[in-house]
Coordinates of C-alpha atoms in Angstrom, one line a residue:
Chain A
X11 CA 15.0 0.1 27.1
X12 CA 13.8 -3.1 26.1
X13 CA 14.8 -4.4 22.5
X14 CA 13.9 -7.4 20.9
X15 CA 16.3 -9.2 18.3
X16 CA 15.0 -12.0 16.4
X17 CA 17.0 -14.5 14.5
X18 CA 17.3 -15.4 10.9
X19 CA 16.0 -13.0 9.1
X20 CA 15.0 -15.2 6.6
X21 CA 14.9 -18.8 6.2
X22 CA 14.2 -20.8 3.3
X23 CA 13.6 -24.3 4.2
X24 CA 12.4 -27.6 2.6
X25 CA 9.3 -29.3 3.3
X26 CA 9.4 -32.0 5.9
X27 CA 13.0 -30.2 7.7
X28 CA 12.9 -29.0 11.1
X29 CA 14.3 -25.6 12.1
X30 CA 14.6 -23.2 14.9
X31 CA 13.8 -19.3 15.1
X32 CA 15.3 -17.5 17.9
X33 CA 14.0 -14.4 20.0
X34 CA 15.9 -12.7 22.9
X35 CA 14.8 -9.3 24.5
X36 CA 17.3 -7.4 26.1
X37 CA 15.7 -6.5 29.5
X38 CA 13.4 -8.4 32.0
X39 CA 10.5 -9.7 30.5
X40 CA 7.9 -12.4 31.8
X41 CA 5.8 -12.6 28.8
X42 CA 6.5 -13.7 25.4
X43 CA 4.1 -13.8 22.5
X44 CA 4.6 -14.8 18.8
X45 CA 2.3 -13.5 15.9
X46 CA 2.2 -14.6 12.4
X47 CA 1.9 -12.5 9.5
X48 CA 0.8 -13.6 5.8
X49 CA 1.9 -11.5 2.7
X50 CA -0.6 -8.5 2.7
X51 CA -2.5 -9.4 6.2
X52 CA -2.7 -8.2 9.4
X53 CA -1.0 -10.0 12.3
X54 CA -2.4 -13.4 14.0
X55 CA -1.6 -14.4 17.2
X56 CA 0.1 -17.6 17.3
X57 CA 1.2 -18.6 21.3
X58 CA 1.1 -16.7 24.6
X59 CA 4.0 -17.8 26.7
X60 CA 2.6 -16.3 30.7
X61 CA 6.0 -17.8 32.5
X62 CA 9.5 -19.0 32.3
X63 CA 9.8 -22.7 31.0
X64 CA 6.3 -22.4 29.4
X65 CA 5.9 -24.5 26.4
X66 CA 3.2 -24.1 23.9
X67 CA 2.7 -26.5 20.8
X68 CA -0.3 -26.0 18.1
X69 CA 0.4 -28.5 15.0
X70 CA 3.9 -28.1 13.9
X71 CA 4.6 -25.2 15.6
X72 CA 6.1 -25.3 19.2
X73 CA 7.3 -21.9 21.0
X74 CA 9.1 -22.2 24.5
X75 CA 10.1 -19.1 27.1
X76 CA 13.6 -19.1 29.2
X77 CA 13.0 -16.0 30.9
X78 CA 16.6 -16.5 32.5
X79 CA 18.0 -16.7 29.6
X80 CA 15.6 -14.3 27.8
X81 CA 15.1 -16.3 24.8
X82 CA 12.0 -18.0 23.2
X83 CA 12.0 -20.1 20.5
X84 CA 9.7 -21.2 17.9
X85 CA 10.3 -24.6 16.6
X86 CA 9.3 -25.9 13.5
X87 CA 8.6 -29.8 12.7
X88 CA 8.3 -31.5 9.3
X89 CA 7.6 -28.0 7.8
X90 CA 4.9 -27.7 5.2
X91 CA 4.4 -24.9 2.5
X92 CA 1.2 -23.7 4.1
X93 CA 3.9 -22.5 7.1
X94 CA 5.8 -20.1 4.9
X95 CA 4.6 -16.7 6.6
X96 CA 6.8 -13.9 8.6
X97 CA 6.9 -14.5 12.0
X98 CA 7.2 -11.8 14.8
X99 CA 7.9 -12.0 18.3
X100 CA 6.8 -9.6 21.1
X101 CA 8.1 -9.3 24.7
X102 CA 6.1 -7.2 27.0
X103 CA 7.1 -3.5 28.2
X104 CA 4.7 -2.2 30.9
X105 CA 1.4 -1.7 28.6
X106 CA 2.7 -2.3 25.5
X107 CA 4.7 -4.7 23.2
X108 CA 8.3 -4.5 21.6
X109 CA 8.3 -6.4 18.5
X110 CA 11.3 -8.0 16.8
X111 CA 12.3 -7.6 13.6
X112 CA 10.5 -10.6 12.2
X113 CA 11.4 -14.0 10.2
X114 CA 10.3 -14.6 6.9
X115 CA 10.0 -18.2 6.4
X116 CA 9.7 -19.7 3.0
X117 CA 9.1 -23.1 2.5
X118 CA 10.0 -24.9 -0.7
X119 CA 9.2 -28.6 -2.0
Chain B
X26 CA -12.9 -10.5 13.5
X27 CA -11.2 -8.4 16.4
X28 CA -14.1 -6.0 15.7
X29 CA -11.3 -3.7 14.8
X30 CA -11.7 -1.2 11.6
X31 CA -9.0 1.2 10.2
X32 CA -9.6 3.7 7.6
X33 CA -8.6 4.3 4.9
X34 CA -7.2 1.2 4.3
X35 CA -5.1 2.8 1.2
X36 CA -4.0 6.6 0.8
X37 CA -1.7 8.7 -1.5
X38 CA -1.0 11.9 -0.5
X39 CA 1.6 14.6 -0.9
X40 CA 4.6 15.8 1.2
X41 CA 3.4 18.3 3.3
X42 CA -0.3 17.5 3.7
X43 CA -1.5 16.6 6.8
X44 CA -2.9 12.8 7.0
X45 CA -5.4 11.2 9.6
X46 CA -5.9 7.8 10.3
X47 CA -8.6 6.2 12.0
X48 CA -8.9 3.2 14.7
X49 CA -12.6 2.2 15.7
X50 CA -13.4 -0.8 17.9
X51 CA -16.6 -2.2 18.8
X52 CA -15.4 -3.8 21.8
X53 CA -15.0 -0.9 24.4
X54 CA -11.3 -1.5 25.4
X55 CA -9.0 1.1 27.3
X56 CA -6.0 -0.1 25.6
X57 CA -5.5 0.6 21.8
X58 CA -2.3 1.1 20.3
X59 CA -0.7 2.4 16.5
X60 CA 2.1 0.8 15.2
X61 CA 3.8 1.2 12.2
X62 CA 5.6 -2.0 10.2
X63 CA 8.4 -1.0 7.5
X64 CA 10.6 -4.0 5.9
X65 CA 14.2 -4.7 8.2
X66 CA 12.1 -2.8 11.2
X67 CA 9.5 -4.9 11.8
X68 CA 6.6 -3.2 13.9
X69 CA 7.4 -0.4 16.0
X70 CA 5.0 1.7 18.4
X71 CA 3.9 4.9 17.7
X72 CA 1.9 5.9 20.3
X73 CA -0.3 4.3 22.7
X74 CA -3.5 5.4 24.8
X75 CA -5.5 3.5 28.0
X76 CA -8.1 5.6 28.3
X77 CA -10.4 8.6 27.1
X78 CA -7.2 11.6 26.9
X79 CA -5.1 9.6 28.0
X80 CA -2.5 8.6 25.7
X81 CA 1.7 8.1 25.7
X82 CA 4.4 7.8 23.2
X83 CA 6.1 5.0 21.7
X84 CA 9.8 4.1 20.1
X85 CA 8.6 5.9 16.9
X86 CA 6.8 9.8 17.9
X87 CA 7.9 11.9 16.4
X88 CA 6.0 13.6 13.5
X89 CA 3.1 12.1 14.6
X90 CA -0.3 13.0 17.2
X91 CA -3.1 10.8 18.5
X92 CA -6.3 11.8 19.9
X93 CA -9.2 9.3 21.7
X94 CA -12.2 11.3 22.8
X95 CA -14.0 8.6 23.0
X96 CA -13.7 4.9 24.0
X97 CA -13.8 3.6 20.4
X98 CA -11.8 5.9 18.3
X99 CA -8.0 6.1 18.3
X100 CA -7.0 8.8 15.6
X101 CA -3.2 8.9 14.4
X102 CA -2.2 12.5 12.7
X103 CA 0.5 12.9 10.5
X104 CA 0.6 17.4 10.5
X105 CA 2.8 17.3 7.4
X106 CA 3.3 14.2 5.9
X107 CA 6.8 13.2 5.0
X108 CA 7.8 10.6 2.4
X109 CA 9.7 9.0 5.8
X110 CA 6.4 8.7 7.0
X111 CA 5.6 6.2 3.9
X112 CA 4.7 2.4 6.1
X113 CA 2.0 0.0 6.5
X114 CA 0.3 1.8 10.0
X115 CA -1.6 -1.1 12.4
X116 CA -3.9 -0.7 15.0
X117 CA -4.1 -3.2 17.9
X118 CA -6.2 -3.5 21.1
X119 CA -5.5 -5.2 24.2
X120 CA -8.5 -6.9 25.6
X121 CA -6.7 -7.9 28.9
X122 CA -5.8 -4.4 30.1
X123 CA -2.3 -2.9 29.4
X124 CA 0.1 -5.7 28.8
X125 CA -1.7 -8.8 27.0
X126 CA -2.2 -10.0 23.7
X127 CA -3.2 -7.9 21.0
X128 CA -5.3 -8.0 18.1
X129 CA -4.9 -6.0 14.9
X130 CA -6.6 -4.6 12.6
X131 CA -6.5 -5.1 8.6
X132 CA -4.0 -1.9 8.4
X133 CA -3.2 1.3 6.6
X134 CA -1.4 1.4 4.0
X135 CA -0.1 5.2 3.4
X136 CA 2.4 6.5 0.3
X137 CA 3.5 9.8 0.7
X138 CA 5.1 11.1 -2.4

């Protein structure tokens, strides 16, 4: 059974740091995606990772796949407030997706 | 817009009531999917269906039915609503078959008291 664990929780971060968030899935995957979710809304997709060593990067947001390792990570650079958001990650389960328990980001001046 | 539409977007009801929810697309995708999202859980699938009666359960089932008798409805049924059953409920489609990206809708946000 495939399970997804996400890590932190939460992170609370100031404004120009950098910072990693961390997803591994438990059983063999070859597609990652992350989503982001603002207070109240519905989910937006962030990055589609197709295959191992994929790297995506969208302003200060970069996500990579290890499929060996069966981690992705989503880096963020010089964060800003307008980043502070949950984000999920999803790894693929024959027709459907496993989500993790999500990161709430907050970012503070 | 994922030309997805849930509704009702809010409800109240009572414990042992039964409760429908409704998916509609406007896209004409096999794949649609219910999820509901509850804080330290994030989301978790309730049930999934790729076709016209064809349908299959998620990590989350029990207590809960879905029906698609046609291409762009998904209904979610609670029988008898529990206050367990209290969550955020999203609907999602896959426009690239069974295992792609997914696009939600606005969600449903359900209190059972």
């Amino acid at each position: 059974e495939l399970k997804v664990e996400q890590n932190p929780l939460f992170l609370s971060m100031q404004e120009g740091k950098n910072y990693t968030i961390y997803c591994n899935y438990s059983t063999t995957s070859d597609r990652l995606y992350w989503y982001r979710q603002d207070p109240g809304k519905s989910l937006e997709s962030l990055f589609v990772l197709l295959s191992n060593g994929a790297v995506k990067q969208e302003g200060r947001l970069m996500a990579s796949l290890d499929t060996k390792a069966r981690l992705s990570t989503l880096h963020i650079t010089a964060a800003v407030h307008d980043l502070s958001a949950t984000y999920f990650c999803a790894a693929d389960n024959t027709d459907k997706l496993i989500f993790g328990t999500g990161t709430r980001l907050q970012v503070f001046p | 817009d994922a030309g997805i539409t849930q509704s009702p977007r809010h409800k109240v009801t009572e414990t042992g009531t039964p409760v429908t929810l409704r998916c509609h697309q406007t896209e004409n995708h096999r794949y649609m999917y219910w999820y509901r999202q509850d804080p330290g859980h994030g989301l978790r699938l309730i049930h999934y269906s790729y076709g016209v009666k064809d349908t299959d359960k998620g990590e989350v089932s029990d207590g809960y039915s879905v029906s698609r008798s046609k291409t762009e409805d998904f209904l979610l049924t609670l029988e008898s609503a529990t206050s367990s059953q209290t969550s955020v409920y999203f609907c999602a489609i896959s426009r690239t078959g069974g295992t792609g990206e997914l696009f939600f809708g606005e969600g449903s946000r359900l209190t059972v008291l």
